[in-house]
XYZ file of C-alpha atoms in Angstrom:
634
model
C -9.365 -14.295 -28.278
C -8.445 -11.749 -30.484
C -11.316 -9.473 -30.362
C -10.586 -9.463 -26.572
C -7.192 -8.368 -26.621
C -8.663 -5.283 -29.403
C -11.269 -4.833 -26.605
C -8.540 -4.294 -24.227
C -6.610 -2.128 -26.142
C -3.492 -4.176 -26.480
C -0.903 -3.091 -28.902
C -0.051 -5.354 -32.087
C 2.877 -6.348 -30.968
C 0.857 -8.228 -27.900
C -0.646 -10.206 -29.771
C 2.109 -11.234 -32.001
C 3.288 -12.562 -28.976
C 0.370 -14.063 -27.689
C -0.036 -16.023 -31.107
C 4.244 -17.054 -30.515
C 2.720 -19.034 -27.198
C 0.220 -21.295 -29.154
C 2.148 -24.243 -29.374
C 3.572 -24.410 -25.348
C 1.751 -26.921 -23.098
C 3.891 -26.341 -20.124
C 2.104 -24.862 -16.697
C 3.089 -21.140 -15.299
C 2.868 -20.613 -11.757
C 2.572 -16.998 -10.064
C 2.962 -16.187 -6.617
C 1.750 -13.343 -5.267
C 2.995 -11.931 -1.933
C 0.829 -9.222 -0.067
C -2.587 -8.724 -0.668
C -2.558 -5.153 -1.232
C -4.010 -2.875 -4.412
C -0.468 -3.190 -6.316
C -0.839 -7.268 -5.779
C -4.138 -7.580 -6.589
C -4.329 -5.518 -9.383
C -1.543 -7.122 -10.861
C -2.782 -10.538 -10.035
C -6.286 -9.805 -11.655
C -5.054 -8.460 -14.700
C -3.380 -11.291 -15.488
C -5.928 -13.794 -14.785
C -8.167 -11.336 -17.268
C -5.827 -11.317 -20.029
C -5.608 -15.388 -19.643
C -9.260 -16.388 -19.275
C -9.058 -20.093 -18.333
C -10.837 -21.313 -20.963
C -8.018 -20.370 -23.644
C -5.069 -22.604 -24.280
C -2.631 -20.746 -22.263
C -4.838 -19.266 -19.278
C -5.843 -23.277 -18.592
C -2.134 -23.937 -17.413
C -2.167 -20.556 -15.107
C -2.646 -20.431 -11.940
C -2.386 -18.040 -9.298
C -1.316 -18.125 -5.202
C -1.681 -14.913 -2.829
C 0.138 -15.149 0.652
C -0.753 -12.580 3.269
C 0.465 -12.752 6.909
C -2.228 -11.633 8.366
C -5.469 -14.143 7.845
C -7.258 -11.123 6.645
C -6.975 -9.852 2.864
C -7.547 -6.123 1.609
C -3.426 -4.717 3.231
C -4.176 -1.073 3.291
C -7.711 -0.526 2.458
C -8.226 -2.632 4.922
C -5.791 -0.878 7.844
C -4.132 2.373 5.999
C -7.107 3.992 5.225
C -8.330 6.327 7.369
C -11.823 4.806 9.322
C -14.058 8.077 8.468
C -12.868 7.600 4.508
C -14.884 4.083 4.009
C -15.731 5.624 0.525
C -12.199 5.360 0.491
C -11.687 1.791 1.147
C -14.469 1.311 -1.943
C -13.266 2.940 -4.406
C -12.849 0.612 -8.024
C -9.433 0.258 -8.171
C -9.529 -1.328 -11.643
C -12.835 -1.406 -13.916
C -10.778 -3.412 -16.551
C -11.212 -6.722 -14.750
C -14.915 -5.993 -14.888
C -14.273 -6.964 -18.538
C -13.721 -10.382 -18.348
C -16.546 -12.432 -15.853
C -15.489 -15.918 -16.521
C -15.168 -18.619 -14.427
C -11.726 -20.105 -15.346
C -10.265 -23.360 -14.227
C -6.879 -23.976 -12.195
C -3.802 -24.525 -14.448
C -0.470 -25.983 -14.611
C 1.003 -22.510 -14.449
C 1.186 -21.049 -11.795
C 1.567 -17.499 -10.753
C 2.681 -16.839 -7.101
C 2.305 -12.795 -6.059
C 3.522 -11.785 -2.953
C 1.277 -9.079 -1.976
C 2.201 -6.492 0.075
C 3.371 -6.793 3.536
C 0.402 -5.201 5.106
C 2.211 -6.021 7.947
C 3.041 -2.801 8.557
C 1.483 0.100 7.810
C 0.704 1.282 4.348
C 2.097 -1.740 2.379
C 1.417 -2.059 -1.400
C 1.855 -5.935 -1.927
C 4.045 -7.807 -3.414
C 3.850 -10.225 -6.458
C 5.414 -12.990 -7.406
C 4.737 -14.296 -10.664
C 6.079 -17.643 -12.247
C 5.226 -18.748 -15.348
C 7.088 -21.930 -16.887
C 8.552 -21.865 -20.334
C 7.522 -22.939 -23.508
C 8.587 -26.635 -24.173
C 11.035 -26.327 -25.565
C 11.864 -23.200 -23.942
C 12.863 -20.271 -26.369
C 15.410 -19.259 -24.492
C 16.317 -19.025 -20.672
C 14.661 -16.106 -20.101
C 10.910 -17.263 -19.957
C 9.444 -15.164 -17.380
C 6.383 -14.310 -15.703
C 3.623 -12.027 -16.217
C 1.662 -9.447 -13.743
C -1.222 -10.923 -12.076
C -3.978 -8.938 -13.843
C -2.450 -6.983 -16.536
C -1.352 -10.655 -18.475
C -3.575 -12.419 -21.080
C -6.606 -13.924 -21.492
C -6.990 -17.736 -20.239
C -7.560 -18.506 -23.389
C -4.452 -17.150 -24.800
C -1.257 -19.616 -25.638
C 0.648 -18.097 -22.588
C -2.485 -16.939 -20.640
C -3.631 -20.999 -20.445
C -0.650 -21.869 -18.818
C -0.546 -18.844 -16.326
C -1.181 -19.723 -12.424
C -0.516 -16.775 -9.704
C 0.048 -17.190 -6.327
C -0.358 -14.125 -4.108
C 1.157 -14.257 -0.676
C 0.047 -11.478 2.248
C 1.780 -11.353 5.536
C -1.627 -10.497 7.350
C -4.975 -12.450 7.316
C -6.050 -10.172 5.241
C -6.273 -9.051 1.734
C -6.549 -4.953 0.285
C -3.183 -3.492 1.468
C -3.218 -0.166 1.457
C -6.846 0.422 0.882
C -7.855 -1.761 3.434
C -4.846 0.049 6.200
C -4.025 3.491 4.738
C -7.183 4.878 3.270
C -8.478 7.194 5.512
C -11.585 5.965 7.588
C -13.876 8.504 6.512
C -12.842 8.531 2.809
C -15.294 5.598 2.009
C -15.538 6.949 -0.964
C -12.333 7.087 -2.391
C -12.873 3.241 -1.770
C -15.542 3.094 -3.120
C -14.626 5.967 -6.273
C -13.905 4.021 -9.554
C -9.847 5.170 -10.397
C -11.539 7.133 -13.341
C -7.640 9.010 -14.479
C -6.100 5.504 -14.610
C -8.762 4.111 -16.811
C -8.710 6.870 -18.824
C -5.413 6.907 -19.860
C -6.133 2.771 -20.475
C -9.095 4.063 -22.362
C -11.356 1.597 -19.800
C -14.744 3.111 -19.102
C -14.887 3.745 -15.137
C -17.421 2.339 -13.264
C -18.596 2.206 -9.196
C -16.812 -1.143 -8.589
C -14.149 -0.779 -5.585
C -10.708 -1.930 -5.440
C -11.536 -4.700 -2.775
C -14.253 -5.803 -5.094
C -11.578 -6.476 -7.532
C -9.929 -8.944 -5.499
C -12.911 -10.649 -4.867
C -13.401 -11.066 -8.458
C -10.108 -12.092 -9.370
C -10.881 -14.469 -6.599
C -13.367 -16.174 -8.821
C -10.670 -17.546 -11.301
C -9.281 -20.711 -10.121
C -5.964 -19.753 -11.172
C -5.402 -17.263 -8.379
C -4.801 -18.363 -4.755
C -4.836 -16.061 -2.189
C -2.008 -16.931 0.984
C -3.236 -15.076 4.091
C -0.642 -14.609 7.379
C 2.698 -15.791 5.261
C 5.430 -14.036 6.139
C 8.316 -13.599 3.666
C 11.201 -12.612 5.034
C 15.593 -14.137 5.366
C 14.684 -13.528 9.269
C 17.851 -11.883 10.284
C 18.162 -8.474 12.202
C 18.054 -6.480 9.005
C 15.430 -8.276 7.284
C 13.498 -9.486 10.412
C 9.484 -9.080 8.602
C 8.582 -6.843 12.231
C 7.528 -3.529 12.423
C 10.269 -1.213 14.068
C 9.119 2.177 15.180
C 9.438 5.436 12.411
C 12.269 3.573 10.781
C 14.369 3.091 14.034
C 15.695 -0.433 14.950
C 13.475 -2.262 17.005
C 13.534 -1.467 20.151
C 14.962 1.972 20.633
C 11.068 3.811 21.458
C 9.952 2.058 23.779
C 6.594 3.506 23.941
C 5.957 2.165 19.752
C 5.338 -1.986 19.992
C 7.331 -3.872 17.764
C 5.603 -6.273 16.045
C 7.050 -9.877 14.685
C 4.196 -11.624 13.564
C 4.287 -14.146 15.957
C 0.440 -16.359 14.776
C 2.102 -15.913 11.181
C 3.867 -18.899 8.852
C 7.448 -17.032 8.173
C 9.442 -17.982 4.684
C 12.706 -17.180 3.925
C 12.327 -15.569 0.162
C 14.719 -18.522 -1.292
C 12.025 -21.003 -0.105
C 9.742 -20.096 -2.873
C 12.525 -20.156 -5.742
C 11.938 -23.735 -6.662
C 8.323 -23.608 -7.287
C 7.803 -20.431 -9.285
C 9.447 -19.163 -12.427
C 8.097 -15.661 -11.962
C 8.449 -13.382 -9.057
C 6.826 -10.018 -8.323
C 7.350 -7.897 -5.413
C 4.748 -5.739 -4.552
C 5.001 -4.942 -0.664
C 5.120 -1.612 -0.452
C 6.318 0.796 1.596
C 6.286 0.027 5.063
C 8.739 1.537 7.652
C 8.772 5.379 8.725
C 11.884 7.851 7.551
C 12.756 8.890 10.989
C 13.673 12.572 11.978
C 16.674 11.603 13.829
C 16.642 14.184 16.229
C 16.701 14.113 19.981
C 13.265 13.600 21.542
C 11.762 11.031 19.154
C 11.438 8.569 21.930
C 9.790 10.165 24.181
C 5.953 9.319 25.254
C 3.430 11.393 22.802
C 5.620 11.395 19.349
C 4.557 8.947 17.141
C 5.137 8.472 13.336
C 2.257 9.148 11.123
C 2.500 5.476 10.086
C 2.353 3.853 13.373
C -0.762 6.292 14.208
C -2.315 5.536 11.102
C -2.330 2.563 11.611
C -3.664 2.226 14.826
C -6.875 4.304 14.310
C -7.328 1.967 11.446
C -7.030 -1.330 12.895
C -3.954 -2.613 11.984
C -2.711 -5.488 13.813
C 0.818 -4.441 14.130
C -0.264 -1.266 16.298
C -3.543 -2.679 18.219
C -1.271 -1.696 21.233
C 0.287 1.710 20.318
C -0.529 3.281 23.733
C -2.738 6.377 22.480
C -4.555 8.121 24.958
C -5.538 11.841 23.630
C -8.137 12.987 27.102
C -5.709 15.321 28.321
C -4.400 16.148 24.665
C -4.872 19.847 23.419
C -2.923 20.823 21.017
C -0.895 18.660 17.941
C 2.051 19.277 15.763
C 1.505 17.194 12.610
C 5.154 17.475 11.189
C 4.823 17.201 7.250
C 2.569 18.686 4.777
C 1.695 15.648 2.669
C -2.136 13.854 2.460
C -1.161 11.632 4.778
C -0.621 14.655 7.619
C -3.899 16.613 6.558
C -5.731 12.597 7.327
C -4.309 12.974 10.617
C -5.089 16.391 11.119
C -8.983 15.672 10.148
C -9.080 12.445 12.259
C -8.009 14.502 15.366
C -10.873 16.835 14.911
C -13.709 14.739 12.951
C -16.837 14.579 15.112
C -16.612 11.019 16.542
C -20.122 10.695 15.446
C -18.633 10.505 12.117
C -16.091 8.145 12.248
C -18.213 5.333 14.766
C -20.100 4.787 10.967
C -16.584 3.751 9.547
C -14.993 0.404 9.742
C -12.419 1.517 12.554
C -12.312 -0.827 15.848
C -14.319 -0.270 18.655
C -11.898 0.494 20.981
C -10.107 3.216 18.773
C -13.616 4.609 19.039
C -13.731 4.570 22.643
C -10.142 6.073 22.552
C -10.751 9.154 20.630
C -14.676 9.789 21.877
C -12.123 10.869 25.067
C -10.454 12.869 22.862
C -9.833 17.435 24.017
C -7.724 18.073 20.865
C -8.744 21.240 20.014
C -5.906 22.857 17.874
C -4.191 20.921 14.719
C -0.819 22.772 13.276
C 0.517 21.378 10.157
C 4.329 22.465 9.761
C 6.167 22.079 6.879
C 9.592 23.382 6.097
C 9.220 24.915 2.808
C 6.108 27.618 1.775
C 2.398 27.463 0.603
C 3.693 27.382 -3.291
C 5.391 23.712 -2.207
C 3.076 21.945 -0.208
C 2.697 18.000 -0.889
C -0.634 17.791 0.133
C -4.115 18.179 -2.615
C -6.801 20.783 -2.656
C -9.092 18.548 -2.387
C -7.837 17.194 1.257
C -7.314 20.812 2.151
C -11.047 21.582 1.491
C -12.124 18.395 3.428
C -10.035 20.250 6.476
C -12.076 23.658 5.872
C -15.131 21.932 5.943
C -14.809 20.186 9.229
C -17.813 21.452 11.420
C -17.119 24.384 12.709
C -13.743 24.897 12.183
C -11.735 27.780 13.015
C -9.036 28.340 10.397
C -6.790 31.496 10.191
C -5.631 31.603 6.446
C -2.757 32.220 5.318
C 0.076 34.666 6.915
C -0.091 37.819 5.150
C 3.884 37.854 4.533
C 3.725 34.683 2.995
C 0.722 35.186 0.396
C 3.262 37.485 -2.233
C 5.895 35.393 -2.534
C 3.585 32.481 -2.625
C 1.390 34.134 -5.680
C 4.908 34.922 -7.557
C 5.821 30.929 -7.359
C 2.601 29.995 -8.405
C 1.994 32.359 -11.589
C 0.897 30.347 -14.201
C -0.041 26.970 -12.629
C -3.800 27.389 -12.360
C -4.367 24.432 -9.995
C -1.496 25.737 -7.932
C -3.436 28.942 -8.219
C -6.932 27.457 -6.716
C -4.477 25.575 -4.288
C -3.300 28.853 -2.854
C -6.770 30.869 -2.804
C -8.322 28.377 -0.957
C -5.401 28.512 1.935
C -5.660 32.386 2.276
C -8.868 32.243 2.860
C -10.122 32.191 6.513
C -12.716 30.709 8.661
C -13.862 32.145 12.332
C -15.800 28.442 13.345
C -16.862 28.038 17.046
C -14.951 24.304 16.725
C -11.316 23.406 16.967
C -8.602 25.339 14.977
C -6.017 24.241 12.395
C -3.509 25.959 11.045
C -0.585 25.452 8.401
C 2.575 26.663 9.493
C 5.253 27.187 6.764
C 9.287 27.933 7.067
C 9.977 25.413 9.996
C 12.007 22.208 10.895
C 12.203 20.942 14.264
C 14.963 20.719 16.113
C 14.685 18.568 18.959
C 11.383 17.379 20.871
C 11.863 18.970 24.620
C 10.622 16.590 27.579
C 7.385 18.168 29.825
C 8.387 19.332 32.917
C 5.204 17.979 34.539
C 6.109 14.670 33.110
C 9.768 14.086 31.784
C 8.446 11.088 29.751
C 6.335 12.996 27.255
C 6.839 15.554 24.775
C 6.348 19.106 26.219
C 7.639 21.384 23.523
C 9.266 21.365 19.845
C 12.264 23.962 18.980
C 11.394 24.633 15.777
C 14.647 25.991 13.384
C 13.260 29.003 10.835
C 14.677 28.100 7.083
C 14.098 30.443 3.931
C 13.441 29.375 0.350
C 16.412 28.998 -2.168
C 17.056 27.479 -5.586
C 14.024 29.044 -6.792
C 12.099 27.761 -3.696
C 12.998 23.949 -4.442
C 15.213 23.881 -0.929
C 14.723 25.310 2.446
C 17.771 26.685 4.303
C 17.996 27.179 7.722
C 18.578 30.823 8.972
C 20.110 30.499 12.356
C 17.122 31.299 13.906
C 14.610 29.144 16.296
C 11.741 29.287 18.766
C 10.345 27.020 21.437
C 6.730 26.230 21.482
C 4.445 24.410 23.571
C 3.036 21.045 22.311
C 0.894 18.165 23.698
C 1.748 15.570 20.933
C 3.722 15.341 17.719
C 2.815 13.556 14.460
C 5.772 12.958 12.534
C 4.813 12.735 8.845
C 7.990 13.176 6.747
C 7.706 10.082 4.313
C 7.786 6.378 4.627
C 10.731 3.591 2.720
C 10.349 -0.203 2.102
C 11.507 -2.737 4.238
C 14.300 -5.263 2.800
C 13.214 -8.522 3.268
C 16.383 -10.267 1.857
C 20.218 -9.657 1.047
C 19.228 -11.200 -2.515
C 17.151 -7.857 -3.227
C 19.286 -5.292 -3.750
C 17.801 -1.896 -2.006
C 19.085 1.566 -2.041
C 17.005 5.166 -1.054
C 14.366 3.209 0.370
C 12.875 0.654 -2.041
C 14.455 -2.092 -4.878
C 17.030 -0.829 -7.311
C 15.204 -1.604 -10.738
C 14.824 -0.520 -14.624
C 10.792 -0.362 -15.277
C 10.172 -2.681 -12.933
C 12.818 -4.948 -13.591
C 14.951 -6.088 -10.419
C 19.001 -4.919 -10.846
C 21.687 -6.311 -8.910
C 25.273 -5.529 -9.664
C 25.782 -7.947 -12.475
C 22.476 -6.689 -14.203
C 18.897 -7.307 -14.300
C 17.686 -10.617 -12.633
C 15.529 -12.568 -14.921
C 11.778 -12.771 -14.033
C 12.319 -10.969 -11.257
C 9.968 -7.555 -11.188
C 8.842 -5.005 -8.578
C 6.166 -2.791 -8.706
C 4.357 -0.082 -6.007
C 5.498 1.899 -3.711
C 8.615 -0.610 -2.956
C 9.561 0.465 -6.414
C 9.378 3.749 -7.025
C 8.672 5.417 -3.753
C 5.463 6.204 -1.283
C 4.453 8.893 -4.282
C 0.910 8.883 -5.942
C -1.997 7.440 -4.931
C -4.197 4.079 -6.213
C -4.791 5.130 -9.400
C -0.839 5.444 -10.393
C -0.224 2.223 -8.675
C -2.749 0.472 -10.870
C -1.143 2.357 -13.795
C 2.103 1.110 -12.445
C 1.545 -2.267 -12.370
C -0.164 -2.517 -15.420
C 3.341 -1.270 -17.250
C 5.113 -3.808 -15.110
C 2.959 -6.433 -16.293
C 3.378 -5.262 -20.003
C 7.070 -5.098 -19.235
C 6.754 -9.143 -18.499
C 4.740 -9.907 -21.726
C 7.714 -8.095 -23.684
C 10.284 -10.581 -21.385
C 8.275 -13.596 -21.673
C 7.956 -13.028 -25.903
C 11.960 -12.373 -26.346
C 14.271 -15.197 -27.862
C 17.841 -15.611 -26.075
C 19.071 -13.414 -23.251
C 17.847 -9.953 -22.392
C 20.237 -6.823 -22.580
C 21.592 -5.820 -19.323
C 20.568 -9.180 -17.709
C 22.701 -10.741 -15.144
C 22.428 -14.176 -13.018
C 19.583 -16.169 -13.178
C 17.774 -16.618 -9.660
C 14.222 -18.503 -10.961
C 14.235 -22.093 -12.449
C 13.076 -22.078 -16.093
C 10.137 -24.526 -15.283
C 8.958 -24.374 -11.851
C 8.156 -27.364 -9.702
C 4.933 -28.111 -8.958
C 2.634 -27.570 -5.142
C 4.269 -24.944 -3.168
C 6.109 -25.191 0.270
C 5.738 -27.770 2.704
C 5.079 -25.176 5.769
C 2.190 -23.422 3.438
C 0.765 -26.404 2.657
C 0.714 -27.618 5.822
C -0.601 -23.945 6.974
C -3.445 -24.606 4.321
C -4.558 -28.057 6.583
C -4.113 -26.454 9.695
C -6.005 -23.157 9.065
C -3.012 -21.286 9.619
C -2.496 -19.837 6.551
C -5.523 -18.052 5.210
C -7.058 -18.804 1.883
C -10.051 -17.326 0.113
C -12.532 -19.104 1.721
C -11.154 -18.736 5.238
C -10.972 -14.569 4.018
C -14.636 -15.168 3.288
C -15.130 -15.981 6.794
C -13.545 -13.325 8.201
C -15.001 -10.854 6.110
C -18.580 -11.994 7.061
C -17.708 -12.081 10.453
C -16.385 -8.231 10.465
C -19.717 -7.064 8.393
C -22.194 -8.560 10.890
C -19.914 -7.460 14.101
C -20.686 -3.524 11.849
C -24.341 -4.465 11.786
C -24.684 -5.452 15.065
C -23.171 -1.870 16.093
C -25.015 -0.139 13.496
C -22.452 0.732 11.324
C -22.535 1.831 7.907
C -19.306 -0.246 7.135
C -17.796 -3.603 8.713
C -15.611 -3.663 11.633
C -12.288 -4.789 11.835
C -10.537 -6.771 13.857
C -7.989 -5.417 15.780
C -6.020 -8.624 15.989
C -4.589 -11.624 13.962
C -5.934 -14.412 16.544
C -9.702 -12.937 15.849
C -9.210 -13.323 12.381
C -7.812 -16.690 12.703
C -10.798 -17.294 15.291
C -13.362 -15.966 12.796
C -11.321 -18.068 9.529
C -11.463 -21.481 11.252
């Protein structure tokens, strides 16, 4: 066991601990909520570090709940459809490390992966793991799903995880956010991330890590469970761009309806770990006048749709008579939307996008893409390498950069070479027969004006001119605006979590916590973590995630090995030692084929890659809805 932990470059003090575990017999039981890359990774490393076979990992065991009865979150309906590389990419080579088949413990581990329900969700974990008999102190806690111990570790054989998704399906993020034709990035091993873990990188994608994880019976996976108190501000739908449900009449709100829905109290008896992992999954609104009418959507709800997302199968897109696009928002996400609007559909009918998003944009007469943001070229959120995928389109007609921008832009960038390459690659050009895009700099709409062919869709954007102070950190508006002529607008100005219970306390967007550690007002909650983008924000992409989770999960090994209470910690909200089985609706899910487990995923994952072969795709295809999955699962 020992060499192991060396192998995986644990420090000393690990192991001290692991060796402090030896003499506990007592189960742990994870749950897992969301089935997105933050759940999964977290999930898997902790059925690594606890291989079944060792004392502790033969008392772990592990649950996954998803809402949807597909797995995969945002790979699976966040990534573009034309990015399957995307979708593949090895989101954590580490897990490739330990191949052993484990057996189902005492312990069980329940993470609540993310709440792919909507949008780009990282999932959710919850984690129990029971204390040592006798318990060292109140404060036994959990551990993250894959970053734990070995099974056959003291704490690592008594380590279950539970991971709970409120779709069908599994991947989060990479399954739903991932651009379509980034297969790749899907596909790409998360080489920085293992290189700062000092793993080797290999080809293996981030939904093959779930399938491995999969393999140890300590994990179960809990497709279309829906964890949520239920009332109007933690009602587990899908509001439009942040907005309360209801108020844009043209963007579906979406409740879940074929899903099992748990209050998060429900689960506190049967796990003594919890991990939230859910991501980020409502829209920051604009709040401006215009947002509601016909034409504006928020990036999220229009990623979404093009990649198959349950939540926005209905999002009433029709883009024949659409010309030109405003794409506010100078992030990745807008530059994905940008290239999907212009991508030959030729390219994306390989990906693993729905049919009938196909059919949708094959109509498609965009022909002119302008990204606006409100600061300058030296400030832009978005990577060279998506800006290079843009200038590559075929064909595409590109202006550069505005001459009375370039100056001011080389000043802010002295000294920051990849700033530097950033910036040469934006001045320079391209005179393509094929649609245009442009980057606009300096501007913040104002209000989205009706068209006067059609008062129910956007016609034009008044767009407020700002200048750069505090050393170009903040824009300022000048006074000054102009009214332009528009056809749609993308709004793509950041997303925030979704509270899904008054017990979490949430502020700017996502849970207030220390290093992952949950904090209410009378300190930190015991065994309660959070990890993703619901902790720290929709910043960084899979590879910080996995890096994020695995300090999470490090953070629990430190909790779990501590004697007495913690510093800062406040009310206990876990039992010490966990009750065994899980609720009575999931288990009655689990006999009904309502909720969806691994093997039911397996069905609907087979089902998806022969509907792709049948249409001669390179990748599976999805489907749109959570009653074909559930068709397909049972």
């Amino acid at each position: 066991m020992l060499s192991r932990l060396h192998h995986l470059r644990l420090p000393p003090r690990a192991l001290s601990r692991v060796r402090g575990y030896a003499s506990s017999s007592d189960p742990i039981k994870v749950a897992v909520i969301g089935s997105g890359p933050s759940g999964f990774y977290t999930a898997s490393r902790l059925l690594q570090l606890l291989p079944a076979d060792s004392p502790l990992g033969s008392r772990l065991s592990v649950d996954m709940y998803e809402r949807l009865p597909t797995p995969y979150g945002l790979s699976r309906y966040g990534v573009a459809p034309d990015h399957p590389e995307v979708k593949a990419t090895s989101c954590s080579p580490a897990v490739r490390s330990v191949t052993r088949p484990v057996s189902f413990s005492e312990i069980r581990v329940w993470a609540v992966t993310s709440f792919s329900s909507t949008h780009f969700t990282t999932p959710a974990l919850l984690y129990h793991v029971e204390p040592p008999a006798p318990p060292p102190s109140p404060a036994t806690g959990p551990l993250p799903s894959e970053r734990l111990l070995p099974a056959d570790s003291p704490l690592g054989s008594r380590l279950s995880v539970d991971m709970y998704e409120r779709l069908p399906t599994p991947y989060g993020l990479s399954r739903y956010g991932v651009a379509p034709d980034h297969p790749e990035v899907k596909a790409t091993s998360c080489s920085p991330a293992l290189s700062a873990h000092k793993l080797v990188a290999n080809e293996q994608n981030c939904q093959h890590k779930f399938d491995e994880m999969t393999q140890d019976p300590r994990f179960t996976f809990l497709g279309n469970v829906c964890i949520g108190d239920g009332n109007p501000d933690h009602s587990s739908s899908s509001p439009p761009a942040g907005s309360s449900a209801g108020t844009v009449p043209h963007i579906p709100t979406y409740t879940y309806p074929s899903a099992v829905h748990l209050p998060l109290a429900s689960l506190k008896p049967y796990y003594n770990v919890l991990i939230l992992s859910y991501g980020a999954s409502l829209s920051n609104p604009l709040g401006i006048p215009g947002t509601d009418l016909g034409n504006v959507f928020p990036a999220l709800a229009f990623v979404s749709w093009y990649n198959g997302h349950p939540a926005y199968a209905d999002l009433p897109v029709d883009l024949s008579n659409i010309k030109s696009v405003d794409v506010v928002g100078q992030g990745n996400v807008a530059l994905d939307v940008g290239r999907m609007l212009l991508q030959p559909v030729s390219v994306l009918e390989k990906s693993d996008i729905p049919q009938s998003v196909i059919d949708t944009l094959a109509k498609k007469a965009v022909d002119d893409v302008r990204i606006v943001g409100r600061r300058g070229p030296a400030q832009v959120a978005f990577t060279t390498k998506e800006l290079r995928e843009m200038t590559k389109l075929p064909g595409i007609n590109y202006p550069g950069l505005p001459p009375d921008l370039q100056a001011a832009a080389k000043e802010a960038t002295k000294g920051d070479r990849m700033r530097t390459r950033q910036l040469g690659l934006m001045e320079k050009p391209l005179s393509g027969p094929g649609g245009r895009f442009a980057l606009e700099f300096l501007r913040s709409p104002i209000r989205f004006n009706p068209s006067s062919s059609n008062s129910g869709v956007v016609g034009s954007v008044e767009w407020g001119e700002n200048e750069l102070v505090d050393g170009g950190r903040k824009a300022k508006s000048t006074g000054r605006s102009e009214t332009r002529d528009t056809d749609m607008v993308i709004e793509s100005v950041g997303y925030k979590s979704e509270p899904i219970s008054d017990f979490l306390p949430h502020a700017t967007g996502k849970i207030v916590n220390d290093a992952g550690r949950v904090r209410t007002e009378s300190g930190l909650v015991p065994r309660v973590y959070t990890t993703g983008w619901v902790a720290r924000g929709p910043v960084g992409v899979i590879a910080s995630t996995m890096q994020d989770a695995y300090a999470v999960a490090d953070n629990i090994i430190d909790d779990l090995s501590s004697s007495g209470r913690q510093k800062g910690e406040g009310e206990r909200w876990l039992p010490d030692v966990a009750e065994g089985g899980r609720p009575d609706e999931v288990e009655r899910g689990l006999k009904e084929g309502k909720v969806i487990d691994v093997e039911r995923w397996g069905r609907v994952d087979k089902a998806e890659r022969e509907l792709g072969k049948k249409t001669g795709r390179e990748e599976r295809e999805k489907f749109r809805t959570v009653e074909e999955m559930l068709a397909a699962a049972n």
